[in-house]
mmCIF file of C-alpha atoms and ligand atoms in Angstrom:
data_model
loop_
_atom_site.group_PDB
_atom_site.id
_atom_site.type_symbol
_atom_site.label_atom_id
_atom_site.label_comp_id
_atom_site.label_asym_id
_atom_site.label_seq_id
_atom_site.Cartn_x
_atom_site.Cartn_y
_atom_site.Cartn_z
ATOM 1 C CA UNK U 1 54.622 17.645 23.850
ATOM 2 C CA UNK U 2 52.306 14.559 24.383
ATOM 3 C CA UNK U 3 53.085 15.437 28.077
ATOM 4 C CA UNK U 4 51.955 19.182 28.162
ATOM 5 C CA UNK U 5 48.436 18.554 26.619
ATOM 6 C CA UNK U 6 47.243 15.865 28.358
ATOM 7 C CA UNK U 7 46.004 15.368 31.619
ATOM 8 C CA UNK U 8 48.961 15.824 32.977
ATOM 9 C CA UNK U 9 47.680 19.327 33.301
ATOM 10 C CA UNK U 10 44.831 17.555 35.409
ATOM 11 C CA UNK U 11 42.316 19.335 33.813
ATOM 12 C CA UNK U 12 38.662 17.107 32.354
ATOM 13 C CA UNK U 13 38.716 19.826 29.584
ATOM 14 C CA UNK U 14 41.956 20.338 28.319
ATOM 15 C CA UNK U 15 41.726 15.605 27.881
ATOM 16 C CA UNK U 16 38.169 16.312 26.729
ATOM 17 C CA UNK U 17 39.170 19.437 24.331
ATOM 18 C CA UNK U 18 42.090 17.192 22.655
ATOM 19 C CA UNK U 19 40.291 14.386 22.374
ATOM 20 C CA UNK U 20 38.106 16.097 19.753
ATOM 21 C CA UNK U 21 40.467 17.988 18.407
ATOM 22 C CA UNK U 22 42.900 15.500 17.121
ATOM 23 C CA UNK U 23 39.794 12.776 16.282
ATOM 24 C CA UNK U 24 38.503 15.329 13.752
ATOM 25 C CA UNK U 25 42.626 15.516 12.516
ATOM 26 C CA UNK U 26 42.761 12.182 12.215
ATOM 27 C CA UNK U 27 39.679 11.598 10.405
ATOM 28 C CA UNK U 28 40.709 14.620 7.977
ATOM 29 C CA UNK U 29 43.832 12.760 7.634
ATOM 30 C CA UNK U 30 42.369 9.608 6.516
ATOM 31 C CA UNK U 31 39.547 11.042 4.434
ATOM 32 C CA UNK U 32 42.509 12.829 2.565
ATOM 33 C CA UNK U 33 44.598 9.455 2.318
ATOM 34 C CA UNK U 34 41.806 7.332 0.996
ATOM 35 C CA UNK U 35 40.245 10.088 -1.269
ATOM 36 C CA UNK U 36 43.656 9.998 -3.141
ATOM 37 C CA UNK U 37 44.186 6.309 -3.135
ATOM 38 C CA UNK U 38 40.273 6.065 -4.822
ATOM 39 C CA UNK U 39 40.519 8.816 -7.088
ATOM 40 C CA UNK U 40 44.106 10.622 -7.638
ATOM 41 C CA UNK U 41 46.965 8.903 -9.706
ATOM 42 C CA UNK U 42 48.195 5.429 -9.445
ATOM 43 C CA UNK U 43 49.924 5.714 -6.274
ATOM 44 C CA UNK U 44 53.485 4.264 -7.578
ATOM 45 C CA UNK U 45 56.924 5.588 -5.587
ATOM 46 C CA UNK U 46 57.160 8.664 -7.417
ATOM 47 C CA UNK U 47 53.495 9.866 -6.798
ATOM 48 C CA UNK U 48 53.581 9.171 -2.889
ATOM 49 C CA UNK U 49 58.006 10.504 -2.965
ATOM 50 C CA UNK U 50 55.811 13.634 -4.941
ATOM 51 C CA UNK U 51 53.504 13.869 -2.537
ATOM 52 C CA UNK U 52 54.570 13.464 0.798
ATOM 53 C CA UNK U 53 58.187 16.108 -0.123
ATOM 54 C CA UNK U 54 55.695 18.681 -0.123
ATOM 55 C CA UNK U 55 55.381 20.496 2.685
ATOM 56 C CA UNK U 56 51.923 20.822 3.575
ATOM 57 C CA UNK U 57 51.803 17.225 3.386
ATOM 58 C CA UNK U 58 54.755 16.596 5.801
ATOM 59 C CA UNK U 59 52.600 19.402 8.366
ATOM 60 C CA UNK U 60 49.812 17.259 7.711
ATOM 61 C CA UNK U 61 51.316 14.307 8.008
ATOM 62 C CA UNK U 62 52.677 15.274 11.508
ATOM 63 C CA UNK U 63 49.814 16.698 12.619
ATOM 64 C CA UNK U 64 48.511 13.404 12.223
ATOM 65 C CA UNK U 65 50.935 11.402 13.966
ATOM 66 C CA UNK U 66 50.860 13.686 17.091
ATOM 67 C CA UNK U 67 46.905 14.010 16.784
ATOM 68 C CA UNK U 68 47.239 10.039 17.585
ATOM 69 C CA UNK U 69 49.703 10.317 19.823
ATOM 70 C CA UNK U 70 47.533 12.558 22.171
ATOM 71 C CA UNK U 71 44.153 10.702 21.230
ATOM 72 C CA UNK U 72 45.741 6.880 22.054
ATOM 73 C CA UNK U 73 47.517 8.569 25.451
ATOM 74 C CA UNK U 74 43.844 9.866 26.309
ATOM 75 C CA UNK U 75 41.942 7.317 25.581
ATOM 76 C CA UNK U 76 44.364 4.804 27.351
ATOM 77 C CA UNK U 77 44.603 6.793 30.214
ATOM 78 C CA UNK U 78 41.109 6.613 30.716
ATOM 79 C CA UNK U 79 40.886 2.774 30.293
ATOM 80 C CA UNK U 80 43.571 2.138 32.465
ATOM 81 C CA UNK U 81 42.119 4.438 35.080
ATOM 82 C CA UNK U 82 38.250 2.720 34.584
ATOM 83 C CA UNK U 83 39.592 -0.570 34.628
ATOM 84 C CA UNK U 84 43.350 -1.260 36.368
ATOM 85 C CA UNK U 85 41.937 0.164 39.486
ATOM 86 C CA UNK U 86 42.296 -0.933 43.269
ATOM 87 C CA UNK U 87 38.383 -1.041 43.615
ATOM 88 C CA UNK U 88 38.536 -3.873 40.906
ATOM 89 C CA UNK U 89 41.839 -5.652 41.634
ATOM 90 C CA UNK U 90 42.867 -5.190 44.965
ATOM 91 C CA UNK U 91 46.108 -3.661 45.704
ATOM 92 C CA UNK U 92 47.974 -4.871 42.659
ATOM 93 C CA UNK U 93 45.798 -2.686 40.777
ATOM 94 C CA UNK U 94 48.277 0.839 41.219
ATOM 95 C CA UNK U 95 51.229 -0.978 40.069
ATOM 96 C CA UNK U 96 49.029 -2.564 37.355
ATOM 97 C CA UNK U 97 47.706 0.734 35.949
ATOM 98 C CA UNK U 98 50.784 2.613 36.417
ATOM 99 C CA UNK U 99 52.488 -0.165 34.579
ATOM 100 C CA UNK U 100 50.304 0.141 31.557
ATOM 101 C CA UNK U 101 50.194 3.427 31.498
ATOM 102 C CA UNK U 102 54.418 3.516 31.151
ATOM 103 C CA UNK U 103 53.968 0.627 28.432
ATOM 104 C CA UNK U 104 51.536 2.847 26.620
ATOM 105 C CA UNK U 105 53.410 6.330 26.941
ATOM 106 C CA UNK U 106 55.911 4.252 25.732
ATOM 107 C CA UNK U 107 54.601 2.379 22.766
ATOM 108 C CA UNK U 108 53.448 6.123 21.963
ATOM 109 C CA UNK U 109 56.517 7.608 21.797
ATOM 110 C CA UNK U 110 58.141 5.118 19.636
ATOM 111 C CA UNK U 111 55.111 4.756 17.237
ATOM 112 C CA UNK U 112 55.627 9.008 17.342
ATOM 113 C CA UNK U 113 59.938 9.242 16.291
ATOM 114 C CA UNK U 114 59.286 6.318 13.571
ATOM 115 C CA UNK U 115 56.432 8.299 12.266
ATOM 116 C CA UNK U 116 58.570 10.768 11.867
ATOM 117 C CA UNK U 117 61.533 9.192 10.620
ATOM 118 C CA UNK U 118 59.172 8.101 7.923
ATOM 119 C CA UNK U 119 57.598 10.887 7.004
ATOM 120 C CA UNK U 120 61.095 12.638 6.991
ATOM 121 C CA UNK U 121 63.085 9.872 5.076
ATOM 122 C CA UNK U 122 60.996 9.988 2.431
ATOM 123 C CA UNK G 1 0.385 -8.720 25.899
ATOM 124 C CA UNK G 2 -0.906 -12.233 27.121
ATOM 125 C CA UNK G 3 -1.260 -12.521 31.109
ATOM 126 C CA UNK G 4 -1.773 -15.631 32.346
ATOM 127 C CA UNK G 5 -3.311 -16.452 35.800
ATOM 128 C CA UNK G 6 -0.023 -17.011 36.993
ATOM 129 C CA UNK G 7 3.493 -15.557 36.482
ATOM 130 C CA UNK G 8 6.865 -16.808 37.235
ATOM 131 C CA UNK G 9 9.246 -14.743 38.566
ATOM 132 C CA UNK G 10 13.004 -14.884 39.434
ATOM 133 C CA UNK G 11 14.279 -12.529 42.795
ATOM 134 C CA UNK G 12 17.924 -11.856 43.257
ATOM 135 C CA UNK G 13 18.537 -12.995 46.413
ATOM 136 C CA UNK G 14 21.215 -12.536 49.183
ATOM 137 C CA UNK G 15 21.735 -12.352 53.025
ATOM 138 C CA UNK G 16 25.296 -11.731 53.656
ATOM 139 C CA UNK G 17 24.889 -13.047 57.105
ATOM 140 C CA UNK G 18 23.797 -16.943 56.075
ATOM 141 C CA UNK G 19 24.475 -17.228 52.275
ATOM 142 C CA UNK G 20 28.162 -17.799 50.561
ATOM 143 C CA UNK G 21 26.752 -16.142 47.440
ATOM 144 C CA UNK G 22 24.288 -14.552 45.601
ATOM 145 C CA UNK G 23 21.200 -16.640 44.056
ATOM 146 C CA UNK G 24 18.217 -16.258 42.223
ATOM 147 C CA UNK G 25 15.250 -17.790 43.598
ATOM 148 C CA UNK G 26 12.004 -18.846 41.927
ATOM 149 C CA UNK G 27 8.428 -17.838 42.839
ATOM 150 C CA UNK G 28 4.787 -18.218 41.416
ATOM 151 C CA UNK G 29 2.644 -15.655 41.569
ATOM 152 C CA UNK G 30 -0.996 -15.782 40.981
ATOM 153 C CA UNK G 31 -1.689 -12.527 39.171
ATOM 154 C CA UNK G 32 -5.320 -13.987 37.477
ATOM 155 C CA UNK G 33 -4.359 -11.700 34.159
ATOM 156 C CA UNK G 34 -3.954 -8.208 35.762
ATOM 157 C CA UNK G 35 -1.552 -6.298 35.011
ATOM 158 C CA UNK G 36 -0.167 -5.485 38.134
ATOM 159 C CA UNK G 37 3.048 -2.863 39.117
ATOM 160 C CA UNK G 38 6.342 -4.892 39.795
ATOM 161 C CA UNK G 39 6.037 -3.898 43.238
ATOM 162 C CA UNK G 40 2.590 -5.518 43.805
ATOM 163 C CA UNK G 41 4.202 -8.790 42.390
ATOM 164 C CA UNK G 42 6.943 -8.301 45.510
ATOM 165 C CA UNK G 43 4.352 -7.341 47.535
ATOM 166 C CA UNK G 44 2.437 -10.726 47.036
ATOM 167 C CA UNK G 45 5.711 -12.656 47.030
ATOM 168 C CA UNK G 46 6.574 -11.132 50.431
ATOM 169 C CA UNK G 47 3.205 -13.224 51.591
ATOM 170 C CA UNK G 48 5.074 -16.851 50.378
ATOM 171 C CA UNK G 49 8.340 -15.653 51.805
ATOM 172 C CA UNK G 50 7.921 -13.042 54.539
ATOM 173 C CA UNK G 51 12.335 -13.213 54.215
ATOM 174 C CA UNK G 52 12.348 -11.317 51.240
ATOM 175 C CA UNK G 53 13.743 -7.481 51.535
ATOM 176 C CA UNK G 54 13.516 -4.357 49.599
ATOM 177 C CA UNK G 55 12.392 -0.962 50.182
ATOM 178 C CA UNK G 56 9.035 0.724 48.946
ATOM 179 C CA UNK G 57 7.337 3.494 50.552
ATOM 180 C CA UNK G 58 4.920 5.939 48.315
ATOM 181 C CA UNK G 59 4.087 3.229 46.000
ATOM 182 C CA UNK G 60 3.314 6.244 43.420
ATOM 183 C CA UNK G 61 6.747 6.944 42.046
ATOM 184 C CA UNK G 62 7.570 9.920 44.431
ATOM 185 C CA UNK G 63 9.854 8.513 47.525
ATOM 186 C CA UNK G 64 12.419 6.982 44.630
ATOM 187 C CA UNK G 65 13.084 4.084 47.694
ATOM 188 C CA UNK G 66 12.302 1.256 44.964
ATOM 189 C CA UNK G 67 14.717 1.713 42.497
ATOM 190 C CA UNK G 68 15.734 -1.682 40.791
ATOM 191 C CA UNK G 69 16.515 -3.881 38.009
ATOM 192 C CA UNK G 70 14.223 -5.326 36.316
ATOM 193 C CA UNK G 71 14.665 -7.411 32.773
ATOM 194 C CA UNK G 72 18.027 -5.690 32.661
ATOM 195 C CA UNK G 73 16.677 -2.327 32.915
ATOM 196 C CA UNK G 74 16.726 0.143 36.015
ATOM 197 C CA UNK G 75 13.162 1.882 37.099
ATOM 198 C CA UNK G 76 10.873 2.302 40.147
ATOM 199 C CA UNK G 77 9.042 -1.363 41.030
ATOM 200 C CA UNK G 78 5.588 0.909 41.994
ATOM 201 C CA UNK G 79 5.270 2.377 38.475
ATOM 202 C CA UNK G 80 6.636 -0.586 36.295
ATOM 203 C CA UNK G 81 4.059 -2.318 34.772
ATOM 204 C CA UNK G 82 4.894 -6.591 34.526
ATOM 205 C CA UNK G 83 3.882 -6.214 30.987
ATOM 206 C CA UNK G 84 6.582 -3.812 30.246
ATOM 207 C CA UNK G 85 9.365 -6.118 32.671
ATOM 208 C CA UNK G 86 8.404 -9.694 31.328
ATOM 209 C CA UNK G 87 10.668 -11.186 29.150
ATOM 210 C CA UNK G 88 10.157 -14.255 27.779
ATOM 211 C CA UNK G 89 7.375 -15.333 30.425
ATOM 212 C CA UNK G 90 9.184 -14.618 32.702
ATOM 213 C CA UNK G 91 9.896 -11.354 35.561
ATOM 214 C CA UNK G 92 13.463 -11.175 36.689
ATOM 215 C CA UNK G 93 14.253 -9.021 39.767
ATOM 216 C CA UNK G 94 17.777 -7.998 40.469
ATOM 217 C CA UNK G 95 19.018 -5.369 43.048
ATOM 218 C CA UNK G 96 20.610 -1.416 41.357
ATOM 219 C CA UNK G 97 23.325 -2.998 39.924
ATOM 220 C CA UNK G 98 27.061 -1.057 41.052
ATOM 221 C CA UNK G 99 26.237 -0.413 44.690
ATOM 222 C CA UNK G 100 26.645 -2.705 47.212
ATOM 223 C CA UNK G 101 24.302 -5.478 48.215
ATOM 224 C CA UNK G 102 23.278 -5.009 52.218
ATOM 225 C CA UNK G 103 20.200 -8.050 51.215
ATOM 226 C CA UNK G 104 18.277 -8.897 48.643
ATOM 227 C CA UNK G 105 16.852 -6.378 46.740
ATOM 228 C CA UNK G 106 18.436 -3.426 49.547
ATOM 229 C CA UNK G 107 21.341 -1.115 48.348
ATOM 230 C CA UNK G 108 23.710 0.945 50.148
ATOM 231 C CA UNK G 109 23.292 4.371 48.659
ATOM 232 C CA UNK G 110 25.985 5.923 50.585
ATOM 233 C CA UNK G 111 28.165 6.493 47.735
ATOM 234 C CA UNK G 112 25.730 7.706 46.044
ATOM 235 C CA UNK G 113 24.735 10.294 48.759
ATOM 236 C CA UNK G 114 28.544 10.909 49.213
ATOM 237 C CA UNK G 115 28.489 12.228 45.518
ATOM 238 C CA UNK G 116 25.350 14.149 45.895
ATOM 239 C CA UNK G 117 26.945 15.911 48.367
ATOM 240 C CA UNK G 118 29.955 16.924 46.728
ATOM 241 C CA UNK G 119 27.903 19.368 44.212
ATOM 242 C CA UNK G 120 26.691 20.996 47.227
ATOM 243 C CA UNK G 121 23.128 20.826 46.670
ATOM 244 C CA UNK G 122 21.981 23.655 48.111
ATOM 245 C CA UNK G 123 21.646 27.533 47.147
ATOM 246 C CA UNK G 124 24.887 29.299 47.621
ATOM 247 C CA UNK G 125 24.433 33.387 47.828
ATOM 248 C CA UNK G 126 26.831 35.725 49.196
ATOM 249 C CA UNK G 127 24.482 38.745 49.174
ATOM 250 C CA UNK G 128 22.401 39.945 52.101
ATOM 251 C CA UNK G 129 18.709 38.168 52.889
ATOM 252 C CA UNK G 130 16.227 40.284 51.708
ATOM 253 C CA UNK G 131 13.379 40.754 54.275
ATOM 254 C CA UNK G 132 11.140 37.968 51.918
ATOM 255 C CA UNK G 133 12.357 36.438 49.190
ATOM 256 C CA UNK G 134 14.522 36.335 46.677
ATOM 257 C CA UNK G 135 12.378 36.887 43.758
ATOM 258 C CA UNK G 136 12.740 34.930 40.068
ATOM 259 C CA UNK G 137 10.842 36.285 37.004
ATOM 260 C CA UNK G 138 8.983 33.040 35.111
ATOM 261 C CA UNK G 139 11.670 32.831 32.980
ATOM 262 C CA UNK G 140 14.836 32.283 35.638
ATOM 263 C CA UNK G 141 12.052 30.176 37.042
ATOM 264 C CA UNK G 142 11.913 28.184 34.152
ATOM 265 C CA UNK G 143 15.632 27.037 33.792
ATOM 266 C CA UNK G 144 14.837 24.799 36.915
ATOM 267 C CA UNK G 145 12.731 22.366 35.144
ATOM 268 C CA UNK G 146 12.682 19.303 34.328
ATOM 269 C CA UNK G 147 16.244 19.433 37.004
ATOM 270 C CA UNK G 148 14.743 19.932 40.187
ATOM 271 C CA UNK G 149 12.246 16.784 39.992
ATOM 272 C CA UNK G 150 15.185 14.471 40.778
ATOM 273 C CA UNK G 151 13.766 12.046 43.582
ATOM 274 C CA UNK G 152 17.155 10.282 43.899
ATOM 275 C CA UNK G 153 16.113 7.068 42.940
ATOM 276 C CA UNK G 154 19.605 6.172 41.998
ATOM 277 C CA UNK G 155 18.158 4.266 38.732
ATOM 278 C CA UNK G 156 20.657 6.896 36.615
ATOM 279 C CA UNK G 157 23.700 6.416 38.182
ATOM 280 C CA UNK G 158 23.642 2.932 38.728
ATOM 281 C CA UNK G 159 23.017 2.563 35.548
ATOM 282 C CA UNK G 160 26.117 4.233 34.515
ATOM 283 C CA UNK G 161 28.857 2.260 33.976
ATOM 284 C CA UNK G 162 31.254 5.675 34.384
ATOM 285 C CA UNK G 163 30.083 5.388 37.731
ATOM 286 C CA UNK G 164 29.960 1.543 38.596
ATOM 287 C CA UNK G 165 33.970 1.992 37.763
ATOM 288 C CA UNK G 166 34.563 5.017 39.553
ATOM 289 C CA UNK G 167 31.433 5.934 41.889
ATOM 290 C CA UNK G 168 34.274 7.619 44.115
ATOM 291 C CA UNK G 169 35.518 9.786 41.601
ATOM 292 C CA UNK G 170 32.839 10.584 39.219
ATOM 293 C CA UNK G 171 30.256 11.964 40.355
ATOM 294 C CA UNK G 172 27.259 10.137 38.038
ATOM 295 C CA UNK G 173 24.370 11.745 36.571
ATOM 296 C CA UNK G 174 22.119 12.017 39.220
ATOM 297 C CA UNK G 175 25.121 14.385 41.026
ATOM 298 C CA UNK G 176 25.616 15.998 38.058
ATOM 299 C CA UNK G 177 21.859 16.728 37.226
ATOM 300 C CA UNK G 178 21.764 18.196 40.141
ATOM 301 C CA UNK G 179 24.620 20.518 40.085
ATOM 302 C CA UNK G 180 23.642 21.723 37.133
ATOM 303 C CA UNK G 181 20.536 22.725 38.687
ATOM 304 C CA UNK G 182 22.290 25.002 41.019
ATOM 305 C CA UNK G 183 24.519 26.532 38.256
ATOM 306 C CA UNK G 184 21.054 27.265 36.445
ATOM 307 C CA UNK G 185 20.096 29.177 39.399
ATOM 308 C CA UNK G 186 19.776 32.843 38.999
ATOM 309 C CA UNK G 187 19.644 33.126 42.795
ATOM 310 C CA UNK G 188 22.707 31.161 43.162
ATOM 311 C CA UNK G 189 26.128 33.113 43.242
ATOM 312 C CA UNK G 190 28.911 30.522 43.736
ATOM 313 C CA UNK G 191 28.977 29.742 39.359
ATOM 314 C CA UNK G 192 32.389 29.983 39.442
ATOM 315 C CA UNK G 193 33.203 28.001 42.535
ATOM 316 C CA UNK G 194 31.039 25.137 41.410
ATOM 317 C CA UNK G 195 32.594 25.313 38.168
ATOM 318 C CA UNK G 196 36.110 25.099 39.241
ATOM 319 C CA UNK G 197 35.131 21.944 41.386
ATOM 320 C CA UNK G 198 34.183 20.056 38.303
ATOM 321 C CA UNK G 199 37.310 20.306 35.749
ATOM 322 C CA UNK G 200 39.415 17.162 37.013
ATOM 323 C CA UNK G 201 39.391 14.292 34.480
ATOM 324 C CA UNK G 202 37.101 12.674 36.847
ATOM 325 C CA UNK G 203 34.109 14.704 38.376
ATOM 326 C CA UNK G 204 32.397 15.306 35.170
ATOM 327 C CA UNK G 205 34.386 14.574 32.625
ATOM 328 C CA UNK G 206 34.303 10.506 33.084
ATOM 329 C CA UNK G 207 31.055 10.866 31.463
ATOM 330 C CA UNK G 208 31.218 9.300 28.475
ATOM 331 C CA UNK G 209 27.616 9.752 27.104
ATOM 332 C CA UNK G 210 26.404 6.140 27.134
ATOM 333 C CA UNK G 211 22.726 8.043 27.820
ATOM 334 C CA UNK G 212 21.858 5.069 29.888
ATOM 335 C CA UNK G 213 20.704 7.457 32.626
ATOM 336 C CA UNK G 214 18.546 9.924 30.156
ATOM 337 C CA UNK G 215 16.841 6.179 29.087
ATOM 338 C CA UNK G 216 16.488 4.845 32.396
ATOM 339 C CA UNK G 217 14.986 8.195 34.767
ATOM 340 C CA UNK G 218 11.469 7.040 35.162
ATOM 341 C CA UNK G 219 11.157 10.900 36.175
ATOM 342 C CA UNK G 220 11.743 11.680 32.372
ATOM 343 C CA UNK G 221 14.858 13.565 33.049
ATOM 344 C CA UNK G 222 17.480 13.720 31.449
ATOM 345 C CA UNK G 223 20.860 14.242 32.962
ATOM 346 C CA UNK G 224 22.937 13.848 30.059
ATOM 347 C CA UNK G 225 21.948 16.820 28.187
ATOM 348 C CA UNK G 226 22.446 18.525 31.667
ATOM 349 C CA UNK G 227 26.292 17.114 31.834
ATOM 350 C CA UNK G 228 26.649 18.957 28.369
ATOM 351 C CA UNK G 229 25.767 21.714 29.600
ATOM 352 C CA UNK G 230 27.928 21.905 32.032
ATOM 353 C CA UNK G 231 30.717 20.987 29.469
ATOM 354 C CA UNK G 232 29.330 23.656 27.487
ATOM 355 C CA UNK G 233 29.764 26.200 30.863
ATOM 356 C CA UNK G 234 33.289 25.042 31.269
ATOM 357 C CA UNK G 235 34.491 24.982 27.486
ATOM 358 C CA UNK G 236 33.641 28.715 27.816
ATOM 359 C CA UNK G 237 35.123 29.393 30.785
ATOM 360 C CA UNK G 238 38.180 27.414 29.900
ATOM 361 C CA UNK G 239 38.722 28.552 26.342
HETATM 362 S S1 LIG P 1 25.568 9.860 29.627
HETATM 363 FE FE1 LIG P 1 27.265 10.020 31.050
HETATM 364 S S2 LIG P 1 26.334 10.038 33.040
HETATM 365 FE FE2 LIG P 1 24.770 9.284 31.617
HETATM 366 S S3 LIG P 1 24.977 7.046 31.723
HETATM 367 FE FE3 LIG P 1 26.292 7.810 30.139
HETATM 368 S S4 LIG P 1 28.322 8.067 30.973
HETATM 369 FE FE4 LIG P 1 26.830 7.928 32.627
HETATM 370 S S1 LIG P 2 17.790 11.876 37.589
HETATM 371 FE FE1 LIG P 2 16.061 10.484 37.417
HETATM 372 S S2 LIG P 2 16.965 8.443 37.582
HETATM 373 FE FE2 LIG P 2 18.462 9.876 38.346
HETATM 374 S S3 LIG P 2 18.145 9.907 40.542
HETATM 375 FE FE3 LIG P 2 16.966 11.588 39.655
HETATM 376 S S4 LIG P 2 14.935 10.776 39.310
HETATM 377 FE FE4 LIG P 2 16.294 9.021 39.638
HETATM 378 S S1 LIG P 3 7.694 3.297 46.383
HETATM 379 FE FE1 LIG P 3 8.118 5.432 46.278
HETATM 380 S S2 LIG P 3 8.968 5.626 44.315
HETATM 381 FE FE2 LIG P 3 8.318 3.555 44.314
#
């Protein structure tokens, strides 16, 4: 799914478009998070077990994880492809930035199934 | 601020052809308290050290040939005043900085001119010539300024550090500016064409709005808020 919305599809807009997209998620997301840690109930194991069964939370809670997922591939993409380029390192630089980019899609994808796992094992 | 009767001043300095590397070279100039356009101060340098190279022509701000660097900041040499460029006592000259160096205080503007091209700067229209013109009212008119005043002075783009990584793919502000000049067109038919051409990840949408080109223009344009709206043009066409 990371793979469908990114620029994989090529396109300036569709990166551009869910870049915002999923930084106005996230920040939702952790408005919500720290609003209830500041003022909601002590947060002991059965408030966040209470919490996060529900399942507007869990929705939530995904959304989150694949809003990062799609804003850390973006934004890495574009880093590797500003700064792991031939122009600035000579002919290393393709297997340099593709190289990164695998780590990162990577690193994504784990930080993506344990999210889940979490959110699910709860 | 205080002029002196002299003024120290530091010139990036480079001929590929005898020096390993770049330097900066020292030079006092007697000024006698006036404050003087940047350009003068090269012009009276260029009497100590007829070696020294850069490019002026109009002297009024209108060929955009004298595009440089100076205390960090792009502009055009004829219309900076010292007192704006001195910085601690002192004027420091370098050349646009993300093109290459051909000596001294000379560019090469050919990628630059390579990305100009790309937005096809010209009017695009399908339909017939009419026997005079093709006629505006005021208001189509309008949409043109403050876009077609771009003297392509290069100060914006090379400010741009979207464009001093990729000034192959993205196109840079000046580029940009412009194509959104032909998009605002009402004479212009190819819209959709031009669009199209601008929706990699690259084009336009490396622009990361830094606004050092809307601070830098010393035409007082402001390519930024033309890149958004282009962004604005494609979000509704792609959405
Ligand atoms: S606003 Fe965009 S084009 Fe202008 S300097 Fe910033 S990144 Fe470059
Ligand atoms: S937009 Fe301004 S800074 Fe950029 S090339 Fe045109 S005149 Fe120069
Ligand atoms: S010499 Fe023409 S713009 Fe400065």
């Amino acid at each position: 799914m990371v793979i469908n919305i990114t620029n994989f599809a090529r396109s300036g807009l569709y990166d551009w478009m869910a870049q915002r997209v999923s930084a106005v998620v996230i920040a939702a997301y952790s408005l919500f998070l720290m609003g209830y840690l500041f003022f909601g109930a002590t947060p002991d194991y059965a408030a966040w077990h209470a919490l996060f069964s529900q399942t507007w939370m869990r929705i939530f809670s995904l959304l989150a994880l694949i809003s990062i997922a799609v804003h850390a591939w973006v934004g890495m993409w574009t880093i590797t492809t500003d700064y792991l380029t031939t122009r600035l390192l000579g002919p290393k630089g393709t297997a340099l930035r593709f190289g990164a980019q695998v780590v990162c899609g990577i690193l994504n994808f784990v930080v993506f199934v344990w999210g889940v796992q979490v959110i699910w094992g709860f | 601020m205080f002029l002196g009767k002299t003024l120290k001043v530091s010139v990036y300095r480079y001929n590929p052809e005898k020096d390993q590397a770049p330097y900066l070279q020292d030079f006092t100039v007697e000024i006698n308290g006036k404050d003087m356009m940047v350009l003068d101060v090269l012009n009276l340098i260029k009497e100590q050290d007829t070696s020294l190279a850069y490019r002026r022509s109009c002297r009024e701000g209108v060929c955009g040939s004298d595009g440089m660097n100076m205390a960090g900041k792009n502009g055009l040499a004829c219309i900076t005043p010292i007192s704006q460029a001195i910085r601690d006592n002192k004027l420091v000259i370098h050349p646009l900085p993300g093109l290459p160096v051909i000596r001294d205080l000379v560019v090469d503007m050919n990628q630059f001119y390579t990305q100009y091209e790309k937005v096809k700067p010209w009017l695009q229209n399908d339909q017939p010539a009419p026997a005079i013109e093709r006629l505006q009212t005021p208001e189509q008119r309008e949409k043109l300024d403050e876009l077609y005043e771009c003297i392509l002075c290069a100060c914006c783009s090379s400010g741009c550090p979207s464009f001093w990584w990729n000034p192959d793919k993205f196109l840079g502000p000046a580029a940009l500016l412009q194509a959104y000049r032909f998009l605002s067109d009402s004479r212009d038919t190819h819209t959709a064409e031009r669009l199209a051409a601008l929706d990699d990840p690259f084009s336009l949408f490396r622009c990361r709005g830094i606004m050092n080109c809307t601070h830098v223009c010393p035409k007082g344009l402001n390519p930024a808020r033309a890149i958004g709206h282009i962004r604005t043009m494609l979000f509704d066409r792609g959405v």
